[in-house]
Amino acid sequence: MNTNWNHYYSLVKKLSLLCGQWPYQKPVTRLFCLILMTLSTLSMIIPQIAKFVTCDGNLQCILQTMSAYLLTTITLVKLYTCYFNRCKMKVLIDQLFVDWDELETPEEYEILKKYASNGRRYSLGYSLYYYFGVYVFVSMSLVPQVLDVVSPLNQSRPILPVYPGYYFIDERKYFFYIYTHAMMAWEIAVTVIVSHDCMLLIYIEHVCSIFTLVGFRFEQLIYNDAMKILHSHTSDAYLRKHIAFSVYTHRKALKFAQLIGDTFSLTLTIQLALNTVMISITLLQVTQQQADILQLIRYVMYVVGQLVHLFCLSFEGQKLIDHSLQTRDKIYNSLWYETPPKSQKMLLFVMQKSLQPIFLSASKIYIFSMENFTMIMQTSMSYFTVLSSLE
């Protein structure tokens, strides 16, 4: 299992170690990382609050400041979710080890390997996208400075703030100090966000692999092994033993999915609410006529980043729903009627458990799925319309 862990989950582990979210870290190390990440985030929140105060009731200024302020708030929510759910996170990771160790055939190993590879690939792509996106977003503040050198005007071009904030100093004179701080602080914040999201992604991919494994075992049991020994003296005992083992695996998958929901439900609720507001506010900034081309590009990037975040959660939520239902379908489409009556009752128990889909939810108020993803987009557009009418 160590080899599997190092190959498929090393990225998530390294990111979690940096953020103090890895449950097996020493308490002192975890606390140190937590304090460091918190201070880094607060170093951005304080200028944002100061900017909010200096807006002096200007709605446009307030909304512009809120778009960045809500993102730093989400960063703290994700950070402390993993920190205070250490025991649950440890149980989830332990279960990953156990499930790999209980594999029986090379085919079962390939199933878990496929989903673990998907999780690794998704995590890598998700991480690179956000790190690169933040780097480009922050670096765009350098464009006016570079243009002043390459193509100078009679007077210096206006400064493009790294993010809406008030630093209590001359921002032009100390621009590169502010820029350096913002680049470091935002990359640290992205590490927290990516670590949390990739960990959730890995867990969902794993539970999907377990549902697939259960369906595979029932298919193999009924189509191959059961039919070969159906008329032998040991058929009933053989079937009951292996069906019981598959039922046990299915129950573990249900408990694993439930534990994921218990761990991340509250933070997903907060993220969903804040993301909806952030999309609406940012869309309002995009439509402002006075926004220059650089600001417009940054606002578009910001909206796209939020949409990618919600899409990934919705995609994984939909995947969890589909995989939780496929066990019922695989049993129903198999030769279950050829098995002994006692075995049929055990299969019926699994089918009953699979009638209701397992889903990723935000406090059981909102279910993450591709259908509901479009609903969130419509809600954000509605808020955007309301905000536009207030301008």
CSV table of C-alpha atoms in Angstrom, one decimal:
chain,number,residue,atom,x,y,z
A,1,MET,CA,0.0,0.0,0.0
A,2,ASN,CA,2.9,2.4,0.6
A,3,THR,CA,3.8,2.2,-3.1
A,4,ASN,CA,0.2,2.9,-4.1
A,5,TRP,CA,0.0,5.8,-1.6
A,6,ASN,CA,3.3,7.3,-2.8
A,7,HIS,CA,2.3,7.0,-6.5
A,8,TYR,CA,-1.3,8.0,-6.5
A,9,TYR,CA,-1.8,10.2,-3.4
A,10,SER,CA,1.7,11.9,-2.9
A,11,LEU,CA,0.5,15.2,-4.3
A,12,VAL,CA,-2.4,15.5,-1.9
A,13,LYS,CA,-0.2,14.4,1.0
A,14,LYS,CA,2.5,17.0,0.2
A,15,LEU,CA,0.0,19.8,-0.1
A,16,SER,CA,-1.7,18.7,3.1
A,17,LEU,CA,1.7,18.7,4.9
A,18,LEU,CA,2.4,22.2,3.8
A,19,CYS,CA,-1.0,23.4,5.2
A,20,GLY,CA,-1.0,21.5,8.4
A,21,GLN,CA,-4.0,19.5,7.2
A,22,TRP,CA,-2.3,16.1,7.2
A,23,PRO,CA,-3.8,14.2,10.2
A,24,TYR,CA,-0.6,12.2,10.9
A,25,GLN,CA,1.6,15.3,11.4
A,26,LYS,CA,3.0,16.0,14.8
A,27,PRO,CA,0.6,18.3,16.7
A,28,VAL,CA,3.3,21.0,17.1
A,29,THR,CA,4.0,20.9,13.3
A,30,ARG,CA,0.3,21.1,12.4
A,31,LEU,CA,-0.2,24.0,14.8
A,32,PHE,CA,2.8,25.9,13.4
A,33,CYS,CA,1.5,25.4,9.8
A,34,LEU,CA,-2.0,26.4,10.8
A,35,ILE,CA,-0.7,29.6,12.4
A,36,LEU,CA,1.5,30.4,9.4
A,37,MET,CA,-1.4,29.9,7.0
A,38,THR,CA,-3.7,31.9,9.2
A,39,LEU,CA,-1.3,34.9,9.5
A,40,SER,CA,-0.7,34.9,5.8
A,41,THR,CA,-4.4,35.0,5.1
A,42,LEU,CA,-5.0,37.7,7.7
A,43,SER,CA,-2.3,39.8,6.1
A,44,MET,CA,-4.6,40.0,3.1
A,45,ILE,CA,-7.8,40.4,5.1
A,46,ILE,CA,-6.6,43.4,7.0
A,47,PRO,CA,-5.9,45.6,3.9
A,48,GLN,CA,-9.3,44.4,2.5
A,49,ILE,CA,-11.1,45.5,5.6
A,50,ALA,CA,-9.3,48.8,5.5
A,51,LYS,CA,-10.3,49.3,1.9
A,52,PHE,CA,-13.9,48.4,2.8
A,53,VAL,CA,-13.8,51.2,5.5
A,54,THR,CA,-12.3,53.7,3.1
A,55,CYS,CA,-15.1,53.1,0.6
A,56,ASP,CA,-17.3,55.3,2.7
A,57,GLY,CA,-20.5,53.8,1.5
A,58,ASN,CA,-19.6,53.7,-2.2
A,59,LEU,CA,-21.5,50.6,-3.4
A,60,GLN,CA,-19.2,50.0,-6.3
A,61,CYS,CA,-16.1,50.1,-4.1
A,62,ILE,CA,-17.7,47.9,-1.5
A,63,LEU,CA,-18.7,45.2,-4.0
A,64,GLN,CA,-15.2,45.3,-5.6
A,65,THR,CA,-13.6,44.8,-2.2
A,66,MET,CA,-16.0,42.0,-1.2
A,67,SER,CA,-15.0,39.8,-4.2
A,68,ALA,CA,-11.5,39.4,-2.8
A,69,TYR,CA,-12.6,39.4,0.9
A,70,LEU,CA,-15.0,36.4,0.4
A,71,LEU,CA,-12.2,34.4,-1.3
A,72,THR,CA,-9.9,34.8,1.7
A,73,THR,CA,-12.8,33.9,4.0
A,74,ILE,CA,-13.2,30.7,2.0
A,75,THR,CA,-9.5,30.0,2.5
A,76,LEU,CA,-9.9,30.1,6.3
A,77,VAL,CA,-13.0,28.0,6.2
A,78,LYS,CA,-11.2,25.3,4.2
A,79,LEU,CA,-8.1,25.5,6.4
A,80,TYR,CA,-10.0,25.1,9.7
A,81,THR,CA,-12.3,22.4,8.4
A,82,CYS,CA,-9.5,20.0,7.9
A,83,TYR,CA,-7.7,21.0,11.1
A,84,PHE,CA,-10.8,20.5,13.4
A,85,ASN,CA,-11.8,17.3,11.6
A,86,ARG,CA,-8.5,15.6,12.2
A,87,CYS,CA,-10.0,12.4,13.6
A,88,LYS,CA,-12.5,12.0,10.7
A,89,MET,CA,-9.7,12.7,8.2
A,90,LYS,CA,-7.6,10.0,9.8
A,91,VAL,CA,-10.4,7.5,9.5
A,92,LEU,CA,-10.9,8.3,5.9
A,93,ILE,CA,-7.2,7.8,5.1
A,94,ASP,CA,-7.0,4.6,7.2
A,95,GLN,CA,-9.9,3.3,5.1
A,96,LEU,CA,-7.9,3.9,1.9
A,97,PHE,CA,-5.2,1.7,3.2
A,98,VAL,CA,-7.6,-1.1,4.3
A,99,ASP,CA,-9.5,-1.1,1.0
A,100,TRP,CA,-6.2,-1.5,-1.0
A,101,ASP,CA,-5.2,-4.4,1.3
A,102,GLU,CA,-8.4,-6.3,0.9
A,103,LEU,CA,-8.2,-6.7,-2.9
A,104,GLU,CA,-8.5,-10.3,-4.1
A,105,THR,CA,-7.7,-10.4,-7.8
A,106,PRO,CA,-5.7,-8.4,-10.4
A,107,GLU,CA,-9.0,-7.2,-11.9
A,108,GLU,CA,-10.0,-5.6,-8.6
A,109,TYR,CA,-6.6,-4.0,-8.3
A,110,GLU,CA,-7.0,-2.5,-11.8
A,111,ILE,CA,-10.4,-1.0,-10.8
A,112,LEU,CA,-8.9,0.9,-7.8
A,113,LYS,CA,-5.9,1.8,-9.8
A,114,LYS,CA,-8.0,3.3,-12.5
A,115,TYR,CA,-9.9,5.6,-10.1
A,116,ALA,CA,-6.8,6.4,-8.1
A,117,SER,CA,-5.1,7.4,-11.4
A,118,ASN,CA,-8.1,9.6,-12.2
A,119,GLY,CA,-7.9,11.3,-8.8
A,120,ARG,CA,-4.2,11.9,-9.3
A,121,ARG,CA,-4.7,13.3,-12.7
A,122,TYR,CA,-7.6,15.5,-11.7
A,123,SER,CA,-5.6,16.8,-8.6
A,124,LEU,CA,-2.6,17.6,-10.7
A,125,GLY,CA,-4.6,19.5,-13.3
A,126,TYR,CA,-6.7,21.3,-10.7
A,127,SER,CA,-3.6,22.4,-8.8
A,128,LEU,CA,-1.7,23.6,-11.9
A,129,TYR,CA,-4.7,25.5,-13.1
A,130,TYR,CA,-5.1,27.4,-9.9
A,131,TYR,CA,-1.5,28.1,-9.2
A,132,PHE,CA,-1.0,29.3,-12.8
A,133,GLY,CA,-4.2,31.3,-12.7
A,134,VAL,CA,-3.2,33.1,-9.5
A,135,TYR,CA,0.3,33.8,-10.8
A,136,VAL,CA,-1.2,35.4,-14.0
A,137,PHE,CA,-3.9,37.2,-12.1
A,138,VAL,CA,-1.4,38.9,-9.7
A,139,SER,CA,1.3,39.4,-12.3
A,140,MET,CA,-1.1,41.5,-14.5
A,141,SER,CA,-0.4,44.3,-12.0
A,142,LEU,CA,3.0,44.5,-13.5
A,143,VAL,CA,1.8,45.4,-16.9
A,144,PRO,CA,1.4,49.1,-16.4
A,145,GLN,CA,4.9,49.2,-14.8
A,146,VAL,CA,6.4,47.3,-17.7
A,147,LEU,CA,4.6,49.6,-20.2
A,148,ASP,CA,6.0,52.6,-18.5
A,149,VAL,CA,9.5,51.3,-19.3
A,150,VAL,CA,8.9,49.9,-22.7
A,151,SER,CA,6.5,52.7,-24.0
A,152,PRO,CA,6.7,55.6,-21.6
A,153,LEU,CA,4.1,58.4,-21.6
A,154,ASN,CA,4.3,62.0,-20.4
A,155,GLN,CA,3.1,60.7,-17.1
A,156,SER,CA,3.1,57.3,-15.4
A,157,ARG,CA,0.2,55.0,-16.0
A,158,PRO,CA,-2.3,54.4,-13.2
A,159,ILE,CA,-1.4,51.6,-10.8
A,160,LEU,CA,-3.4,48.4,-11.2
A,161,PRO,CA,-3.8,47.1,-7.6
A,162,VAL,CA,-2.8,43.5,-7.0
A,163,TYR,CA,-6.2,43.1,-5.3
A,164,PRO,CA,-8.6,45.6,-3.7
A,165,GLY,CA,-6.9,46.6,-0.5
A,166,TYR,CA,-5.6,49.6,1.5
A,167,TYR,CA,-2.0,49.3,2.8
A,168,PHE,CA,-1.7,52.6,4.7
A,169,ILE,CA,1.3,53.6,2.6
A,170,ASP,CA,2.1,55.1,-0.8
A,171,GLU,CA,1.1,52.3,-3.1
A,172,ARG,CA,3.2,53.6,-6.1
A,173,LYS,CA,6.3,54.1,-4.0
A,174,TYR,CA,6.1,50.7,-2.3
A,175,PHE,CA,4.4,48.8,-5.2
A,176,PHE,CA,6.9,46.0,-5.5
A,177,TYR,CA,6.8,45.3,-1.8
A,178,ILE,CA,3.0,45.1,-2.0
A,179,TYR,CA,3.3,42.9,-5.1
A,180,THR,CA,5.8,40.5,-3.5
A,181,HIS,CA,3.6,40.2,-0.4
A,182,ALA,CA,0.5,39.6,-2.5
A,183,MET,CA,2.2,37.0,-4.7
A,184,MET,CA,3.4,35.0,-1.7
A,185,ALA,CA,0.2,35.3,0.3
A,186,TRP,CA,-2.1,34.4,-2.5
A,187,GLU,CA,0.0,31.4,-3.5
A,188,ILE,CA,-0.2,30.2,0.1
A,189,ALA,CA,-3.9,30.7,0.1
A,190,VAL,CA,-4.2,28.7,-3.1
A,191,THR,CA,-2.2,25.9,-1.4
A,192,VAL,CA,-4.9,25.7,1.3
A,193,ILE,CA,-7.7,25.8,-1.2
A,194,VAL,CA,-6.2,23.2,-3.5
A,195,SER,CA,-5.2,20.9,-0.7
A,196,HIS,CA,-8.7,20.8,0.7
A,197,ASP,CA,-10.4,20.4,-2.7
A,198,CYS,CA,-7.9,17.7,-3.9
A,199,MET,CA,-8.4,15.7,-0.7
A,200,LEU,CA,-12.1,15.8,-1.2
A,201,LEU,CA,-11.7,14.8,-4.8
A,202,ILE,CA,-9.5,11.8,-3.9
A,203,TYR,CA,-12.0,10.6,-1.3
A,204,ILE,CA,-14.9,10.8,-3.8
A,205,GLU,CA,-12.9,9.0,-6.5
A,206,HIS,CA,-12.1,6.3,-4.0
A,207,VAL,CA,-15.6,5.7,-2.9
A,208,CYS,CA,-16.7,5.5,-6.5
A,209,SER,CA,-14.0,2.9,-7.1
A,210,ILE,CA,-15.5,0.8,-4.2
A,211,PHE,CA,-19.0,1.0,-5.6
A,212,THR,CA,-17.5,-0.2,-9.0
A,213,LEU,CA,-15.6,-2.9,-7.2
A,214,VAL,CA,-18.8,-4.2,-5.5
A,215,GLY,CA,-20.7,-4.3,-8.8
A,216,PHE,CA,-17.8,-6.1,-10.4
A,217,ARG,CA,-17.8,-8.7,-7.6
A,218,PHE,CA,-21.5,-9.4,-8.0
A,219,GLU,CA,-21.1,-9.7,-11.7
A,220,GLN,CA,-18.2,-12.1,-11.4
A,221,LEU,CA,-19.9,-14.1,-8.7
A,222,ILE,CA,-23.2,-14.6,-10.4
A,223,TYR,CA,-22.1,-14.9,-14.0
A,224,ASN,CA,-19.0,-17.0,-13.6
A,225,ASP,CA,-18.4,-18.7,-10.2
A,226,ALA,CA,-22.0,-19.2,-9.2
A,227,MET,CA,-23.1,-20.8,-12.5
A,228,LYS,CA,-20.1,-23.1,-12.6
A,229,ILE,CA,-20.9,-24.6,-9.2
A,230,LEU,CA,-24.6,-24.0,-9.1
A,231,HIS,CA,-25.4,-27.7,-9.0
A,232,SER,CA,-22.6,-28.7,-6.7
A,233,HIS,CA,-23.0,-29.5,-3.0
A,234,THR,CA,-21.1,-26.4,-1.9
A,235,SER,CA,-22.9,-23.9,-4.1
A,236,ASP,CA,-25.1,-22.4,-1.4
A,237,ALA,CA,-22.3,-22.0,1.1
A,238,TYR,CA,-20.0,-20.6,-1.6
A,239,LEU,CA,-22.5,-18.1,-2.8
A,240,ARG,CA,-23.5,-17.0,0.7
A,241,LYS,CA,-20.0,-16.5,1.7
A,242,HIS,CA,-19.0,-14.4,-1.2
A,243,ILE,CA,-22.2,-12.4,-1.4
A,244,ALA,CA,-21.8,-11.7,2.3
A,245,PHE,CA,-18.3,-10.4,1.6
A,246,SER,CA,-19.6,-8.2,-1.2
A,247,VAL,CA,-22.4,-6.9,1.0
A,248,TYR,CA,-19.9,-6.0,3.7
A,249,THR,CA,-17.8,-4.1,1.1
A,250,HIS,CA,-20.9,-2.3,-0.1
A,251,ARG,CA,-21.8,-1.2,3.5
A,252,LYS,CA,-18.2,0.0,4.0
A,253,ALA,CA,-18.6,2.2,0.8
A,254,LEU,CA,-21.8,3.6,2.2
A,255,LYS,CA,-20.2,4.4,5.6
A,256,PHE,CA,-17.2,6.0,3.8
A,257,ALA,CA,-19.5,8.2,1.7
A,258,GLN,CA,-21.4,9.2,4.9
A,259,LEU,CA,-18.2,10.1,6.6
A,260,ILE,CA,-17.2,12.3,3.7
A,261,GLY,CA,-20.5,14.1,4.0
A,262,ASP,CA,-20.1,14.5,7.8
A,263,THR,CA,-16.6,15.9,7.3
A,264,PHE,CA,-17.2,18.4,4.5
A,265,SER,CA,-20.9,19.2,4.6
A,266,LEU,CA,-20.6,22.4,6.6
A,267,THR,CA,-17.7,23.8,4.7
A,268,LEU,CA,-19.4,23.0,1.4
A,269,THR,CA,-22.5,24.9,2.5
A,270,ILE,CA,-20.4,28.0,3.3
A,271,GLN,CA,-18.4,27.7,0.1
A,272,LEU,CA,-21.6,27.4,-2.0
A,273,ALA,CA,-23.2,30.5,-0.5
A,274,LEU,CA,-20.0,32.6,-0.8
A,275,ASN,CA,-19.3,31.3,-4.4
A,276,THR,CA,-22.8,32.2,-5.5
A,277,VAL,CA,-22.3,35.8,-4.2
A,278,MET,CA,-18.8,36.1,-5.6
A,279,ILE,CA,-19.9,35.1,-9.1
A,280,SER,CA,-22.7,37.7,-9.0
A,281,ILE,CA,-20.4,40.4,-7.7
A,282,THR,CA,-17.7,39.7,-10.2
A,283,LEU,CA,-20.1,39.6,-13.1
A,284,LEU,CA,-21.2,43.0,-12.0
A,285,GLN,CA,-17.6,44.2,-12.2
A,286,VAL,CA,-17.3,42.7,-15.7
A,287,THR,CA,-20.2,44.7,-17.0
A,288,GLN,CA,-19.0,48.0,-15.6
A,289,GLN,CA,-18.2,50.4,-18.4
A,290,GLN,CA,-15.4,52.2,-16.6
A,291,ALA,CA,-13.4,49.0,-16.2
A,292,ASP,CA,-10.3,48.9,-18.4
A,293,ILE,CA,-9.1,46.0,-20.4
A,294,LEU,CA,-6.7,44.6,-17.8
A,295,GLN,CA,-9.4,44.8,-15.1
A,296,LEU,CA,-11.9,43.2,-17.4
A,297,ILE,CA,-9.5,40.2,-18.1
A,298,ARG,CA,-8.9,39.8,-14.4
A,299,TYR,CA,-12.6,39.8,-13.6
A,300,VAL,CA,-13.3,37.2,-16.3
A,301,MET,CA,-10.5,35.0,-15.0
A,302,TYR,CA,-12.0,35.3,-11.5
A,303,VAL,CA,-15.4,34.2,-12.7
A,304,VAL,CA,-14.0,31.3,-14.7
A,305,GLY,CA,-12.0,30.2,-11.6
A,306,GLN,CA,-15.2,30.2,-9.5
A,307,LEU,CA,-17.1,28.3,-12.2
A,308,VAL,CA,-14.3,25.7,-12.4
A,309,HIS,CA,-14.4,25.2,-8.7
A,310,LEU,CA,-18.2,24.7,-8.6
A,311,PHE,CA,-18.0,22.5,-11.8
A,312,CYS,CA,-15.5,20.2,-10.2
A,313,LEU,CA,-17.6,19.7,-7.1
A,314,SER,CA,-20.7,19.2,-9.2
A,315,PHE,CA,-18.9,16.7,-11.5
A,316,GLU,CA,-17.7,14.7,-8.6
A,317,GLY,CA,-21.1,14.8,-6.9
A,318,GLN,CA,-22.7,13.6,-10.1
A,319,LYS,CA,-20.2,10.8,-10.3
A,320,LEU,CA,-20.9,9.7,-6.8
A,321,ILE,CA,-24.7,9.6,-7.5
A,322,ASP,CA,-24.2,7.5,-10.7
A,323,HIS,CA,-21.8,5.0,-9.1
A,324,SER,CA,-24.0,4.5,-6.0
A,325,LEU,CA,-26.9,3.5,-8.3
A,326,GLN,CA,-24.9,1.2,-10.6
A,327,THR,CA,-24.7,-1.5,-7.9
A,328,ARG,CA,-28.5,-2.0,-8.1
A,329,ASP,CA,-28.5,-2.0,-11.9
A,330,LYS,CA,-25.7,-4.6,-12.1
A,331,ILE,CA,-27.4,-7.0,-9.7
A,332,TYR,CA,-30.8,-6.5,-11.5
A,333,ASN,CA,-29.3,-7.2,-14.9
A,334,SER,CA,-27.5,-10.3,-13.7
A,335,LEU,CA,-28.7,-13.9,-13.4
A,336,TRP,CA,-29.8,-13.3,-9.8
A,337,TYR,CA,-32.9,-15.6,-10.4
A,338,GLU,CA,-30.6,-18.5,-11.0
A,339,THR,CA,-29.1,-18.3,-7.5
A,340,PRO,CA,-30.5,-20.1,-4.4
A,341,PRO,CA,-33.3,-18.4,-2.5
A,342,LYS,CA,-31.1,-17.5,0.5
A,343,SER,CA,-28.6,-15.8,-1.8
A,344,GLN,CA,-31.5,-13.9,-3.5
A,345,LYS,CA,-32.5,-12.4,-0.2
A,346,MET,CA,-29.0,-11.1,0.4
A,347,LEU,CA,-28.9,-9.6,-3.1
A,348,LEU,CA,-32.3,-8.0,-2.4
A,349,PHE,CA,-30.9,-6.4,0.7
A,350,VAL,CA,-28.1,-4.7,-1.4
A,351,MET,CA,-30.6,-3.6,-4.0
A,352,GLN,CA,-32.8,-2.0,-1.4
A,353,LYS,CA,-29.8,-0.1,0.0
A,354,SER,CA,-29.0,1.1,-3.6
A,355,LEU,CA,-32.5,2.4,-4.4
A,356,GLN,CA,-31.6,5.8,-2.9
A,357,PRO,CA,-28.5,7.4,-4.4
A,358,ILE,CA,-25.6,8.6,-2.3
A,359,PHE,CA,-24.8,12.2,-2.9
A,360,LEU,CA,-22.4,15.0,-1.9
A,361,SER,CA,-24.5,17.7,-0.2
A,362,ALA,CA,-24.2,21.1,1.4
A,363,SER,CA,-25.9,20.4,4.8
A,364,LYS,CA,-28.5,18.4,2.9
A,365,ILE,CA,-29.9,21.6,1.5
A,366,TYR,CA,-28.1,21.4,-1.9
A,367,ILE,CA,-27.0,18.3,-3.8
A,368,PHE,CA,-23.9,18.7,-5.9
A,369,SER,CA,-24.8,17.4,-9.4
A,370,MET,CA,-24.6,18.6,-13.0
A,371,GLU,CA,-28.3,19.5,-13.0
A,372,ASN,CA,-28.0,21.6,-9.9
A,373,PHE,CA,-24.8,23.3,-11.3
A,374,THR,CA,-27.0,25.0,-13.9
A,375,MET,CA,-29.4,26.0,-11.1
A,376,ILE,CA,-26.5,27.7,-9.3
A,377,MET,CA,-25.6,29.6,-12.4
A,378,GLN,CA,-29.2,30.8,-12.8
A,379,THR,CA,-29.2,31.9,-9.1
A,380,SER,CA,-26.0,33.8,-9.6
A,381,MET,CA,-27.4,35.5,-12.6
A,382,SER,CA,-30.5,36.5,-10.6
A,383,TYR,CA,-28.4,38.1,-7.9
A,384,PHE,CA,-26.3,39.8,-10.6
A,385,THR,CA,-29.5,41.3,-12.1
A,386,VAL,CA,-30.6,42.5,-8.6
A,387,LEU,CA,-27.2,44.1,-8.0
A,388,SER,CA,-27.2,45.7,-11.4
A,389,SER,CA,-30.5,47.4,-10.6
A,390,LEU,CA,-29.0,48.9,-7.5
A,391,GLU,CA,-26.1,50.5,-9.4
